[in-house]
Amino acid sequence: MATASKTLVQGLTTTKPPFLNHRRREAIGGYLFILPWIIGVVVFLLGPIAASFYFSLTNYQVVKAPEWAGLANYRRLLNDDLFWQALKVTTIYVAISVPLGLVLSFLVALLMNQRVKGIGFWRTIFYLPNLIPLVAGTMLWLWMFNPQFGLINGFLARIGIDGPLWLQSQQWALPSLIIMNLWGVGGATLIYLAGLQGIPTDLYDAVAVDGGGAWAKLWTITIPQMTPVIFYNLVLGLIAGFQVFAQPLILTGGGPRYSTLFVVLYLYQNAFANFRMGYASAIAWALFLIILVLTLIIFKFSNAWVYYEGDTRKR
Amino acid sequence: MTTVGNSRRMSRRAVALGAAAVPFAASAAIGLASASAQDKQDVRIASYTVNDTWNATVEEMIAAFNAQSTLANASIEFRPGDQYWDKLQTEYAGGQAPDITLVNSEWIGAGASRGMFVDLKPLYERDQVDQSDLWFDMTTDWGWEGGQYGALLYVAGQALYVNKDLLDAAGEPMPAVDWTWDDLLESAKRLTNEAEGQYGIYIGPLPPPHWSCAFVQGAGGAVLNDARDECTLNTAEARAGLQWIVDLMLAHKVMPTVGATEGQENPFLANKIAYFFGGTWEESAIRTTEINWDFAHMPAHPTTGITSVQLGSNAWSMLSTTGDEDATWEVLKYLGGPDGAQALVSLGVPGFNSVVESAEYQELHRPQDILVPVSDFREFGHDYYTTPDAAEWLTAVVNELGPMWTGEDTVENSTQRAVDRVNEIFSMRTF
């Protein structure tokens, strides 16, 4: 009996599943495959994010070791009128350029969705600005906005309007950047176009059967069906708007009189011109929190207006 | 025969040995040569691009140094001028900075106070380098807390270029030595033809630290006080100098507006400007044109009688991250010494009396008389407003004065805001 039981125990021992069973092998393989990405995220994303938070609590001139400053940089942020000016400029830019861009790119997408001859050519033309390097495109606009020799004022002069000083004007510099931004609506248009072409045609047929015209099709089918795409473009536009940097850096340097001082430009000036890396890190974190809160608000309210086909969530 | 035979055998052996030895000898010789090249320490120099002529001349100077040096092998990297200083600081922080850099006056305080630059004074003293031939005071623009942080490249500053063809066409004489701002304005009015895009005057670059400073100073004002801890642009004198420039553009319309020249090449090079207040570094580019031009003396203020010329010289500085200080110093000593100055005589105004006063230097600038701007520099030159926080307060001044140049705000309001902003920056100083 004792021998039989020993044999049974031995049998049980030998049938114990190996440590590297199929499931574990598969998991290890999976982790090995994504390891380069994990290393990349930790080293180039999470590491710098953590470092920037630490630096935001220090006085750091880069060429010298950081000195602990606690919350001094954040306190300074609250009393820095240039930061508030930069936030005001950025908010105005986002509040105007994002809705304008959403509407314009949607309208262009509707036009580009028509079945007319040569539509491929027009789609290419509208997307072309997105293929031009940012700096080259920005330099082009520098000339367009030249008050004396620029194309825009030249055109305005032909119709009897004395054009403004555009980038040189405290009043017109920010509107100039908003106008320039609209030039690049081709990217959002392309996304809208893909969405438009995914709307089932039988929905339009149903409206037609009910006697609805083009307007009814737009309001009852196209726009509701497109709300996920509009939502997507809104979130991306908002984030991109708060991160505008190269255009004001190249065109205005933040002037005249801080009228185009965007938050990221102010961050850059503090970090790389004045070498206040700690303060610049605090600005970066403030900007991150602002974008995060706004994005969460948009997500929260998206339930009320974004329609997902097949979505069973309670509205 | 045997002897012969032996001799032949010996000969063959010798040939074989010799043949075998040739590659070894050759490689040994090459090895020795390359060892000697390797003994020379590589020294990286960085500079921003001024123009093609300027770059080519500096490259020739570096080549001349390399030909005569046994210690260092210098190479130069030309970079875009935009954000040059910002990028250099970032490179330095990352340990990738060059050994030597071209520096502007406004960077020296920032670089020296942060330990970016090596104090050259002990090296000058150790090697007993005689700087007495310099007519330019190095301690003002390149000094910081008793040290010297730059070896002079050249004395740059404001010069007045005159388009003689435009003056001849309008029947205008060349300016007299003792002319005033009033004379300049009246002449500019006669030379302006707005419809043709021709203007009497162009001042560029305009905002402080550049050429508007000379007019502020000519009217009896200053950008900063002597201690450089307070902005004084809101004094009546400073405002008068700035108002005079604003009026040139907006009231008298004898100067293109700031917007009109945005993104353009220097309009003087387009043969459309009669009097151009520009930098001495522009001379090499102007020489490449067909324009019939000459230098003129800077005009004096009609009531204060003050003539002011804003200086803004350039130097070479050694980065404290340099690998081999001796080799870098060898290069720097050459660049900032009489040999370096002699090599760059075509580009501007050397800081050495012996070079400036040499017939060779003056002949090189014929048919123009280079001693016109040189004498203005010596007699009326005003130092740069060098402070460690120059980049920050100058950005503030440029921003606050912006609406003034376009007439969107008054000189009074703009200067008051500039003063408030700059003084706020000064109040946060930690040095």
PDB file of N, CA, C and O in Angstrom, chain A residues 61-64 76 81-82 142-143 146-149 165 168-171 249 251 253-258 268-269 272-276, chain B residues 83 85-86 89-90 92-93 113-114 116 199 257-264 391-392 395-396 399-400 402-403 406 408 417 421 424 428:
ATOM      1  N   GLN A  61      19.256  75.651 -14.501  1.00  0.00           N
ATOM      2  CA  GLN A  61      19.790  76.432 -15.615  1.00  0.00           C
ATOM      3  C   GLN A  61      20.478  75.552 -16.662  1.00  0.00           C
ATOM      4  O   GLN A  61      21.152  76.062 -17.547  1.00  0.00           O
ATOM      5  N   VAL A  62      20.369  74.265 -16.532  1.00  0.00           N
ATOM      6  CA  VAL A  62      20.939  73.262 -17.436  1.00  0.00           C
ATOM      7  C   VAL A  62      22.456  73.180 -17.341  1.00  0.00           C
ATOM      8  O   VAL A  62      23.004  72.106 -17.169  1.00  0.00           O
ATOM      9  N   VAL A  63      23.127  74.326 -17.434  1.00  0.00           N
ATOM     10  CA  VAL A  63      24.589  74.271 -17.369  1.00  0.00           C
ATOM     11  C   VAL A  63      25.079  74.118 -15.921  1.00  0.00           C
ATOM     12  O   VAL A  63      26.261  73.928 -15.683  1.00  0.00           O
ATOM     13  N   LYS A  64      24.135  74.242 -14.975  1.00  0.00           N
ATOM     14  CA  LYS A  64      24.473  73.996 -13.565  1.00  0.00           C
ATOM     15  C   LYS A  64      23.509  72.942 -13.025  1.00  0.00           C
ATOM     16  O   LYS A  64      22.447  72.724 -13.601  1.00  0.00           O
ATOM     17  N   ARG A  76       5.109  81.151  -9.045  1.00  0.00           N
ATOM     18  CA  ARG A  76       5.500  82.221  -9.954  1.00  0.00           C
ATOM     19  C   ARG A  76       4.581  82.254 -11.181  1.00  0.00           C
ATOM     20  O   ARG A  76       4.228  83.315 -11.688  1.00  0.00           O
ATOM     21  N   ASP A  81       2.370  87.632 -15.506  1.00  0.00           N
ATOM     22  CA  ASP A  81       1.387  88.153 -16.463  1.00  0.00           C
ATOM     23  C   ASP A  81       1.690  87.728 -17.904  1.00  0.00           C
ATOM     24  O   ASP A  81       0.790  87.655 -18.732  1.00  0.00           O
ATOM     25  N   LEU A  82       2.968  87.406 -18.196  1.00  0.00           N
ATOM     26  CA  LEU A  82       3.275  86.934 -19.553  1.00  0.00           C
ATOM     27  C   LEU A  82       2.720  85.526 -19.783  1.00  0.00           C
ATOM     28  O   LEU A  82       2.299  85.195 -20.891  1.00  0.00           O
ATOM     29  N   LEU A 142       4.777  84.468 -44.897  1.00  0.00           N
ATOM     30  CA  LEU A 142       5.470  85.710 -44.509  1.00  0.00           C
ATOM     31  C   LEU A 142       5.406  86.706 -45.661  1.00  0.00           C
ATOM     32  O   LEU A 142       5.167  87.893 -45.479  1.00  0.00           O
ATOM     33  N   TRP A 143       5.610  86.182 -46.844  1.00  0.00           N
ATOM     34  CA  TRP A 143       5.535  87.040 -48.040  1.00  0.00           C
ATOM     35  C   TRP A 143       4.104  87.419 -48.388  1.00  0.00           C
ATOM     36  O   TRP A 143       3.844  88.535 -48.818  1.00  0.00           O
ATOM     37  N   ASN A 146       3.129  90.318 -46.347  1.00  0.00           N
ATOM     38  CA  ASN A 146       3.928  91.555 -46.424  1.00  0.00           C
ATOM     39  C   ASN A 146       2.989  92.722 -46.748  1.00  0.00           C
ATOM     40  O   ASN A 146       2.284  92.692 -47.747  1.00  0.00           O
ATOM     41  N   PRO A 147       2.971  93.745 -45.880  1.00  0.00           N
ATOM     42  CA  PRO A 147       1.987  94.821 -46.069  1.00  0.00           C
ATOM     43  C   PRO A 147       2.179  95.597 -47.376  1.00  0.00           C
ATOM     44  O   PRO A 147       1.221  96.089 -47.951  1.00  0.00           O
ATOM     45  N   GLN A 148       3.418  95.709 -47.818  1.00  0.00           N
ATOM     46  CA  GLN A 148       3.671  96.544 -49.004  1.00  0.00           C
ATOM     47  C   GLN A 148       3.713  95.745 -50.306  1.00  0.00           C
ATOM     48  O   GLN A 148       3.187  96.191 -51.324  1.00  0.00           O
ATOM     49  N   PHE A 149       4.328  94.578 -50.249  1.00  0.00           N
ATOM     50  CA  PHE A 149       4.507  93.820 -51.492  1.00  0.00           C
ATOM     51  C   PHE A 149       3.743  92.496 -51.498  1.00  0.00           C
ATOM     52  O   PHE A 149       3.812  91.753 -52.466  1.00  0.00           O
ATOM     53  N   LEU A 165      -1.433  95.874 -41.548  1.00  0.00           N
ATOM     54  CA  LEU A 165      -0.001  95.540 -41.475  1.00  0.00           C
ATOM     55  C   LEU A 165       0.223  94.062 -41.142  1.00  0.00           C
ATOM     56  O   LEU A 165       1.350  93.622 -40.974  1.00  0.00           O
ATOM     57  N   GLN A 168       2.844  92.604 -38.586  1.00  0.00           N
ATOM     58  CA  GLN A 168       3.488  93.707 -37.862  1.00  0.00           C
ATOM     59  C   GLN A 168       2.513  94.419 -36.947  1.00  0.00           C
ATOM     60  O   GLN A 168       2.911  95.282 -36.172  1.00  0.00           O
ATOM     61  N   SER A 169       1.232  94.077 -37.061  1.00  0.00           N
ATOM     62  CA  SER A 169       0.222  94.798 -36.307  1.00  0.00           C
ATOM     63  C   SER A 169      -0.193  94.024 -35.064  1.00  0.00           C
ATOM     64  O   SER A 169      -0.451  92.818 -35.126  1.00  0.00           O
ATOM     65  N   GLN A 170      -0.300  94.764 -33.962  1.00  0.00           N
ATOM     66  CA  GLN A 170      -0.707  94.142 -32.709  1.00  0.00           C
ATOM     67  C   GLN A 170      -2.120  93.556 -32.827  1.00  0.00           C
ATOM     68  O   GLN A 170      -2.421  92.535 -32.232  1.00  0.00           O
ATOM     69  N   GLN A 171      -2.968  94.221 -33.613  1.00  0.00           N
ATOM     70  CA  GLN A 171      -4.357  93.757 -33.761  1.00  0.00           C
ATOM     71  C   GLN A 171      -4.487  92.606 -34.765  1.00  0.00           C
ATOM     72  O   GLN A 171      -5.353  91.752 -34.629  1.00  0.00           O
ATOM     73  N   LEU A 249       6.972  81.302 -33.876  1.00  0.00           N
ATOM     74  CA  LEU A 249       8.429  81.425 -33.715  1.00  0.00           C
ATOM     75  C   LEU A 249       9.043  82.004 -34.985  1.00  0.00           C
ATOM     76  O   LEU A 249       9.885  82.899 -34.938  1.00  0.00           O
ATOM     77  N   LEU A 251       7.377  83.521 -37.641  1.00  0.00           N
ATOM     78  CA  LEU A 251       6.775  84.727 -38.214  1.00  0.00           C
ATOM     79  C   LEU A 251       6.868  85.953 -37.322  1.00  0.00           C
ATOM     80  O   LEU A 251       7.078  87.067 -37.812  1.00  0.00           O
ATOM     81  N   GLY A 253       7.906  85.791 -33.545  1.00  0.00           N
ATOM     82  CA  GLY A 253       8.689  85.709 -32.311  1.00  0.00           C
ATOM     83  C   GLY A 253       7.851  86.033 -31.075  1.00  0.00           C
ATOM     84  O   GLY A 253       8.381  86.363 -30.029  1.00  0.00           O
ATOM     85  N   GLY A 254       6.528  85.983 -31.241  1.00  0.00           N
ATOM     86  CA  GLY A 254       5.649  86.274 -30.098  1.00  0.00           C
ATOM     87  C   GLY A 254       5.101  87.694 -30.105  1.00  0.00           C
ATOM     88  O   GLY A 254       4.192  88.024 -29.353  1.00  0.00           O
ATOM     89  N   GLY A 255       5.657  88.556 -30.949  1.00  0.00           N
ATOM     90  CA  GLY A 255       5.230  89.956 -31.001  1.00  0.00           C
ATOM     91  C   GLY A 255       4.162  90.164 -32.051  1.00  0.00           C
ATOM     92  O   GLY A 255       3.657  89.193 -32.604  1.00  0.00           O
ATOM     93  N   PRO A 256       3.803  91.399 -32.356  1.00  0.00           N
ATOM     94  CA  PRO A 256       4.211  92.602 -31.655  1.00  0.00           C
ATOM     95  C   PRO A 256       3.525  92.696 -30.288  1.00  0.00           C
ATOM     96  O   PRO A 256       2.341  92.426 -30.180  1.00  0.00           O
ATOM     97  N   ARG A 257       4.291  93.106 -29.358  1.00  0.00           N
ATOM     98  CA  ARG A 257       3.838  93.281 -27.967  1.00  0.00           C
ATOM     99  C   ARG A 257       3.080  92.072 -27.452  1.00  0.00           C
ATOM    100  O   ARG A 257       1.991  92.176 -26.947  1.00  0.00           O
ATOM    101  N   TYR A 258       3.686  90.910 -27.600  1.00  0.00           N
ATOM    102  CA  TYR A 258       3.175  89.643 -27.051  1.00  0.00           C
ATOM    103  C   TYR A 258       1.809  89.240 -27.610  1.00  0.00           C
ATOM    104  O   TYR A 258       1.150  88.385 -27.051  1.00  0.00           O
ATOM    105  N   TYR A 268       9.297  77.691 -24.663  1.00  0.00           N
ATOM    106  CA  TYR A 268      10.571  77.569 -25.389  1.00  0.00           C
ATOM    107  C   TYR A 268      11.522  78.721 -25.011  1.00  0.00           C
ATOM    108  O   TYR A 268      12.714  78.506 -24.776  1.00  0.00           O
ATOM    109  N   GLN A 269      10.971  79.936 -24.964  1.00  0.00           N
ATOM    110  CA  GLN A 269      11.815  81.094 -24.637  1.00  0.00           C
ATOM    111  C   GLN A 269      12.427  80.934 -23.249  1.00  0.00           C
ATOM    112  O   GLN A 269      13.606  81.240 -23.043  1.00  0.00           O
ATOM    113  N   PHE A 272      15.006  77.638 -23.547  1.00  0.00           N
ATOM    114  CA  PHE A 272      16.199  77.634 -24.393  1.00  0.00           C
ATOM    115  C   PHE A 272      16.811  79.013 -24.656  1.00  0.00           C
ATOM    116  O   PHE A 272      17.907  79.089 -25.190  1.00  0.00           O
ATOM    117  N   ALA A 273      16.097  80.087 -24.347  1.00  0.00           N
ATOM    118  CA  ALA A 273      16.694  81.412 -24.497  1.00  0.00           C
ATOM    119  C   ALA A 273      17.140  81.938 -23.137  1.00  0.00           C
ATOM    120  O   ALA A 273      18.239  82.462 -22.999  1.00  0.00           O
ATOM    121  N   ASN A 274      16.270  81.774 -22.127  1.00  0.00           N
ATOM    122  CA  ASN A 274      16.614  82.290 -20.801  1.00  0.00           C
ATOM    123  C   ASN A 274      17.169  81.205 -19.876  1.00  0.00           C
ATOM    124  O   ASN A 274      17.582  81.493 -18.774  1.00  0.00           O
ATOM    125  N   PHE A 275      17.120  79.969 -20.357  1.00  0.00           N
ATOM    126  CA  PHE A 275      17.653  78.826 -19.619  1.00  0.00           C
ATOM    127  C   PHE A 275      17.037  78.672 -18.233  1.00  0.00           C
ATOM    128  O   PHE A 275      17.717  78.357 -17.267  1.00  0.00           O
ATOM    129  N   ARG A 276      15.727  78.911 -18.161  1.00  0.00           N
ATOM    130  CA  ARG A 276      15.005  78.623 -16.913  1.00  0.00           C
ATOM    131  C   ARG A 276      14.251  77.316 -17.131  1.00  0.00           C
ATOM    132  O   ARG A 276      13.041  77.300 -17.347  1.00  0.00           O
TER     133      ARG A 276
ATOM    134  N   GLN B  83      18.371  81.626 -33.679  1.00  0.00           N
ATOM    135  CA  GLN B  83      18.477  80.833 -32.441  1.00  0.00           C
ATOM    136  C   GLN B  83      19.860  80.182 -32.274  1.00  0.00           C
ATOM    137  O   GLN B  83      19.981  79.127 -31.659  1.00  0.00           O
ATOM    138  N   TRP B  85      22.405  81.122 -30.498  1.00  0.00           N
ATOM    139  CA  TRP B  85      22.827  81.115 -29.093  1.00  0.00           C
ATOM    140  C   TRP B  85      22.032  80.091 -28.291  1.00  0.00           C
ATOM    141  O   TRP B  85      22.588  79.370 -27.464  1.00  0.00           O
ATOM    142  N   ASP B  86      20.724  80.018 -28.555  1.00  0.00           N
ATOM    143  CA  ASP B  86      19.880  79.051 -27.831  1.00  0.00           C
ATOM    144  C   ASP B  86      20.378  77.628 -28.101  1.00  0.00           C
ATOM    145  O   ASP B  86      20.496  76.803 -27.193  1.00  0.00           O
ATOM    146  N   GLN B  89      23.728  76.833 -26.390  1.00  0.00           N
ATOM    147  CA  GLN B  89      23.583  76.528 -24.955  1.00  0.00           C
ATOM    148  C   GLN B  89      23.090  75.098 -24.758  1.00  0.00           C
ATOM    149  O   GLN B  89      23.544  74.392 -23.851  1.00  0.00           O
ATOM    150  N   THR B  90      22.160  74.679 -25.608  1.00  0.00           N
ATOM    151  CA  THR B  90      21.631  73.321 -25.498  1.00  0.00           C
ATOM    152  C   THR B  90      22.716  72.302 -25.813  1.00  0.00           C
ATOM    153  O   THR B  90      22.849  71.281 -25.131  1.00  0.00           O
ATOM    154  N   TYR B  92      25.860  72.749 -25.403  1.00  0.00           N
ATOM    155  CA  TYR B  92      26.787  72.778 -24.278  1.00  0.00           C
ATOM    156  C   TYR B  92      26.266  71.904 -23.144  1.00  0.00           C
ATOM    157  O   TYR B  92      27.003  71.095 -22.560  1.00  0.00           O
ATOM    158  N   ALA B  93      24.966  72.070 -22.849  1.00  0.00           N
ATOM    159  CA  ALA B  93      24.365  71.276 -21.768  1.00  0.00           C
ATOM    160  C   ALA B  93      24.435  69.788 -22.075  1.00  0.00           C
ATOM    161  O   ALA B  93      24.583  68.962 -21.175  1.00  0.00           O
ATOM    162  N   SER B 113      28.846  84.090 -16.874  1.00  0.00           N
ATOM    163  CA  SER B 113      28.276  83.915 -15.532  1.00  0.00           C
ATOM    164  C   SER B 113      27.809  82.483 -15.295  1.00  0.00           C
ATOM    165  O   SER B 113      27.738  82.039 -14.155  1.00  0.00           O
ATOM    166  N   ARG B 114      27.475  81.755 -16.360  1.00  0.00           N
ATOM    167  CA  ARG B 114      27.025  80.362 -16.189  1.00  0.00           C
ATOM    168  C   ARG B 114      28.175  79.359 -16.301  1.00  0.00           C
ATOM    169  O   ARG B 114      27.944  78.155 -16.285  1.00  0.00           O
ATOM    170  N   MET B 116      30.002  78.798 -18.921  1.00  0.00           N
ATOM    171  CA  MET B 116      30.113  78.187 -20.256  1.00  0.00           C
ATOM    172  C   MET B 116      31.448  78.512 -20.916  1.00  0.00           C
ATOM    173  O   MET B 116      31.983  77.712 -21.668  1.00  0.00           O
ATOM    174  N   TYR B 199      13.709 105.001 -51.254  1.00  0.00           N
ATOM    175  CA  TYR B 199      13.629 105.740 -49.990  1.00  0.00           C
ATOM    176  C   TYR B 199      14.972 106.393 -49.670  1.00  0.00           C
ATOM    177  O   TYR B 199      16.031 105.894 -50.053  1.00  0.00           O
ATOM    178  N   THR B 257       8.544 101.194 -44.058  1.00  0.00           N
ATOM    179  CA  THR B 257       8.011 100.762 -42.761  1.00  0.00           C
ATOM    180  C   THR B 257       8.609  99.407 -42.390  1.00  0.00           C
ATOM    181  O   THR B 257       9.115  98.683 -43.259  1.00  0.00           O
ATOM    182  N   VAL B 258       8.512  99.043 -41.112  1.00  0.00           N
ATOM    183  CA  VAL B 258       9.135  97.791 -40.668  1.00  0.00           C
ATOM    184  C   VAL B 258       8.511  96.586 -41.368  1.00  0.00           C
ATOM    185  O   VAL B 258       9.184  95.600 -41.652  1.00  0.00           O
ATOM    186  N   GLY B 259       7.227  96.683 -41.672  1.00  0.00           N
ATOM    187  CA  GLY B 259       6.558  95.569 -42.335  1.00  0.00           C
ATOM    188  C   GLY B 259       7.003  95.388 -43.775  1.00  0.00           C
ATOM    189  O   GLY B 259       7.105  94.263 -44.273  1.00  0.00           O
ATOM    190  N   ALA B 260       7.306  96.497 -44.428  1.00  0.00           N
ATOM    191  CA  ALA B 260       7.639  96.440 -45.854  1.00  0.00           C
ATOM    192  C   ALA B 260       8.930  95.672 -46.107  1.00  0.00           C
ATOM    193  O   ALA B 260       9.106  95.067 -47.162  1.00  0.00           O
ATOM    194  N   THR B 261       9.831  95.693 -45.146  1.00  0.00           N
ATOM    195  CA  THR B 261      11.128  95.053 -45.375  1.00  0.00           C
ATOM    196  C   THR B 261      11.191  93.646 -44.775  1.00  0.00           C
ATOM    197  O   THR B 261      12.218  92.988 -44.872  1.00  0.00           O
ATOM    198  N   GLU B 262      10.072  93.204 -44.192  1.00  0.00           N
ATOM    199  CA  GLU B 262      10.036  91.888 -43.557  1.00  0.00           C
ATOM    200  C   GLU B 262      10.281  90.784 -44.585  1.00  0.00           C
ATOM    201  O   GLU B 262       9.619  90.735 -45.626  1.00  0.00           O
ATOM    202  N   GLY B 263      11.246  89.943 -44.323  1.00  0.00           N
ATOM    203  CA  GLY B 263      11.511  88.804 -45.198  1.00  0.00           C
ATOM    204  C   GLY B 263      12.268  89.156 -46.463  1.00  0.00           C
ATOM    205  O   GLY B 263      12.536  88.296 -47.291  1.00  0.00           O
ATOM    206  N   GLN B 264      12.607  90.437 -46.617  1.00  0.00           N
ATOM    207  CA  GLN B 264      13.316  90.845 -47.835  1.00  0.00           C
ATOM    208  C   GLN B 264      14.816  90.847 -47.631  1.00  0.00           C
ATOM    209  O   GLN B 264      15.298  90.938 -46.506  1.00  0.00           O
ATOM    210  N   ALA B 391      19.696  88.728 -23.305  1.00  0.00           N
ATOM    211  CA  ALA B 391      18.765  88.089 -24.246  1.00  0.00           C
ATOM    212  C   ALA B 391      17.326  88.307 -23.792  1.00  0.00           C
ATOM    213  O   ALA B 391      16.439  88.584 -24.610  1.00  0.00           O
ATOM    214  N   GLU B 392      17.104  88.230 -22.479  1.00  0.00           N
ATOM    215  CA  GLU B 392      15.738  88.330 -21.962  1.00  0.00           C
ATOM    216  C   GLU B 392      15.216  89.764 -22.017  1.00  0.00           C
ATOM    217  O   GLU B 392      14.110  90.008 -22.495  1.00  0.00           O
ATOM    218  N   THR B 395      14.650  90.979 -25.607  1.00  0.00           N
ATOM    219  CA  THR B 395      13.415  90.428 -26.177  1.00  0.00           C
ATOM    220  C   THR B 395      12.214  91.237 -25.698  1.00  0.00           C
ATOM    221  O   THR B 395      11.296  91.537 -26.475  1.00  0.00           O
ATOM    222  N   ALA B 396      12.243  91.605 -24.414  1.00  0.00           N
ATOM    223  CA  ALA B 396      11.143  92.399 -23.860  1.00  0.00           C
ATOM    224  C   ALA B 396      11.074  93.772 -24.528  1.00  0.00           C
ATOM    225  O   ALA B 396       9.989  94.249 -24.890  1.00  0.00           O
ATOM    226  N   ASN B 399       9.711  93.507 -28.060  1.00  0.00           N
ATOM    227  CA  ASN B 399       8.267  93.253 -28.030  1.00  0.00           C
ATOM    228  C   ASN B 399       7.482  94.504 -27.675  1.00  0.00           C
ATOM    229  O   ASN B 399       6.496  94.834 -28.329  1.00  0.00           O
ATOM    230  N   GLU B 400       7.922  95.195 -26.637  1.00  0.00           N
ATOM    231  CA  GLU B 400       7.154  96.353 -26.165  1.00  0.00           C
ATOM    232  C   GLU B 400       7.223  97.524 -27.139  1.00  0.00           C
ATOM    233  O   GLU B 400       6.273  98.296 -27.242  1.00  0.00           O
ATOM    234  N   GLY B 402       7.416  97.198 -30.340  1.00  0.00           N
ATOM    235  CA  GLY B 402       6.848  96.787 -31.629  1.00  0.00           C
ATOM    236  C   GLY B 402       5.730  97.680 -32.141  1.00  0.00           C
ATOM    237  O   GLY B 402       5.815  98.210 -33.267  1.00  0.00           O
ATOM    238  N   PRO B 403       4.664  97.918 -31.344  1.00  0.00           N
ATOM    239  CA  PRO B 403       3.554  98.741 -31.848  1.00  0.00           C
ATOM    240  C   PRO B 403       3.946 100.196 -32.130  1.00  0.00           C
ATOM    241  O   PRO B 403       3.259 100.894 -32.871  1.00  0.00           O
ATOM    242  N   THR B 406       5.029 100.818 -35.820  1.00  0.00           N
ATOM    243  CA  THR B 406       3.947 100.799 -36.819  1.00  0.00           C
ATOM    244  C   THR B 406       2.938 101.912 -36.584  1.00  0.00           C
ATOM    245  O   THR B 406       1.986 102.055 -37.354  1.00  0.00           O
ATOM    246  N   GLU B 408       0.900 101.990 -34.079  1.00  0.00           N
ATOM    247  CA  GLU B 408      -0.262 101.473 -33.354  1.00  0.00           C
ATOM    248  C   GLU B 408      -0.287 101.955 -31.916  1.00  0.00           C
ATOM    249  O   GLU B 408      -1.312 101.858 -31.251  1.00  0.00           O
ATOM    250  N   ARG B 417       6.115 101.038 -21.117  1.00  0.00           N
ATOM    251  CA  ARG B 417       5.890  99.606 -20.923  1.00  0.00           C
ATOM    252  C   ARG B 417       7.218  98.844 -20.974  1.00  0.00           C
ATOM    253  O   ARG B 417       7.453  97.915 -20.202  1.00  0.00           O
ATOM    254  N   ARG B 421       8.713  96.580 -17.990  1.00  0.00           N
ATOM    255  CA  ARG B 421       8.999  95.159 -18.223  1.00  0.00           C
ATOM    256  C   ARG B 421      10.472  94.853 -17.922  1.00  0.00           C
ATOM    257  O   ARG B 421      10.793  93.872 -17.264  1.00  0.00           O
ATOM    258  N   GLU B 424      11.314  94.991 -14.289  1.00  0.00           N
ATOM    259  CA  GLU B 424      10.781  93.801 -13.608  1.00  0.00           C
ATOM    260  C   GLU B 424      11.762  92.634 -13.772  1.00  0.00           C
ATOM    261  O   GLU B 424      12.032  91.893 -12.825  1.00  0.00           O
ATOM    262  N   MET B 428      14.494  90.545 -10.762  1.00  0.00           N
ATOM    263  CA  MET B 428      14.606  89.106 -10.466  1.00  0.00           C
ATOM    264  C   MET B 428      16.040  88.598 -10.586  1.00  0.00           C
ATOM    265  O   MET B 428      16.287  87.395 -10.543  1.00  0.00           O
TER     266      MET B 428
END
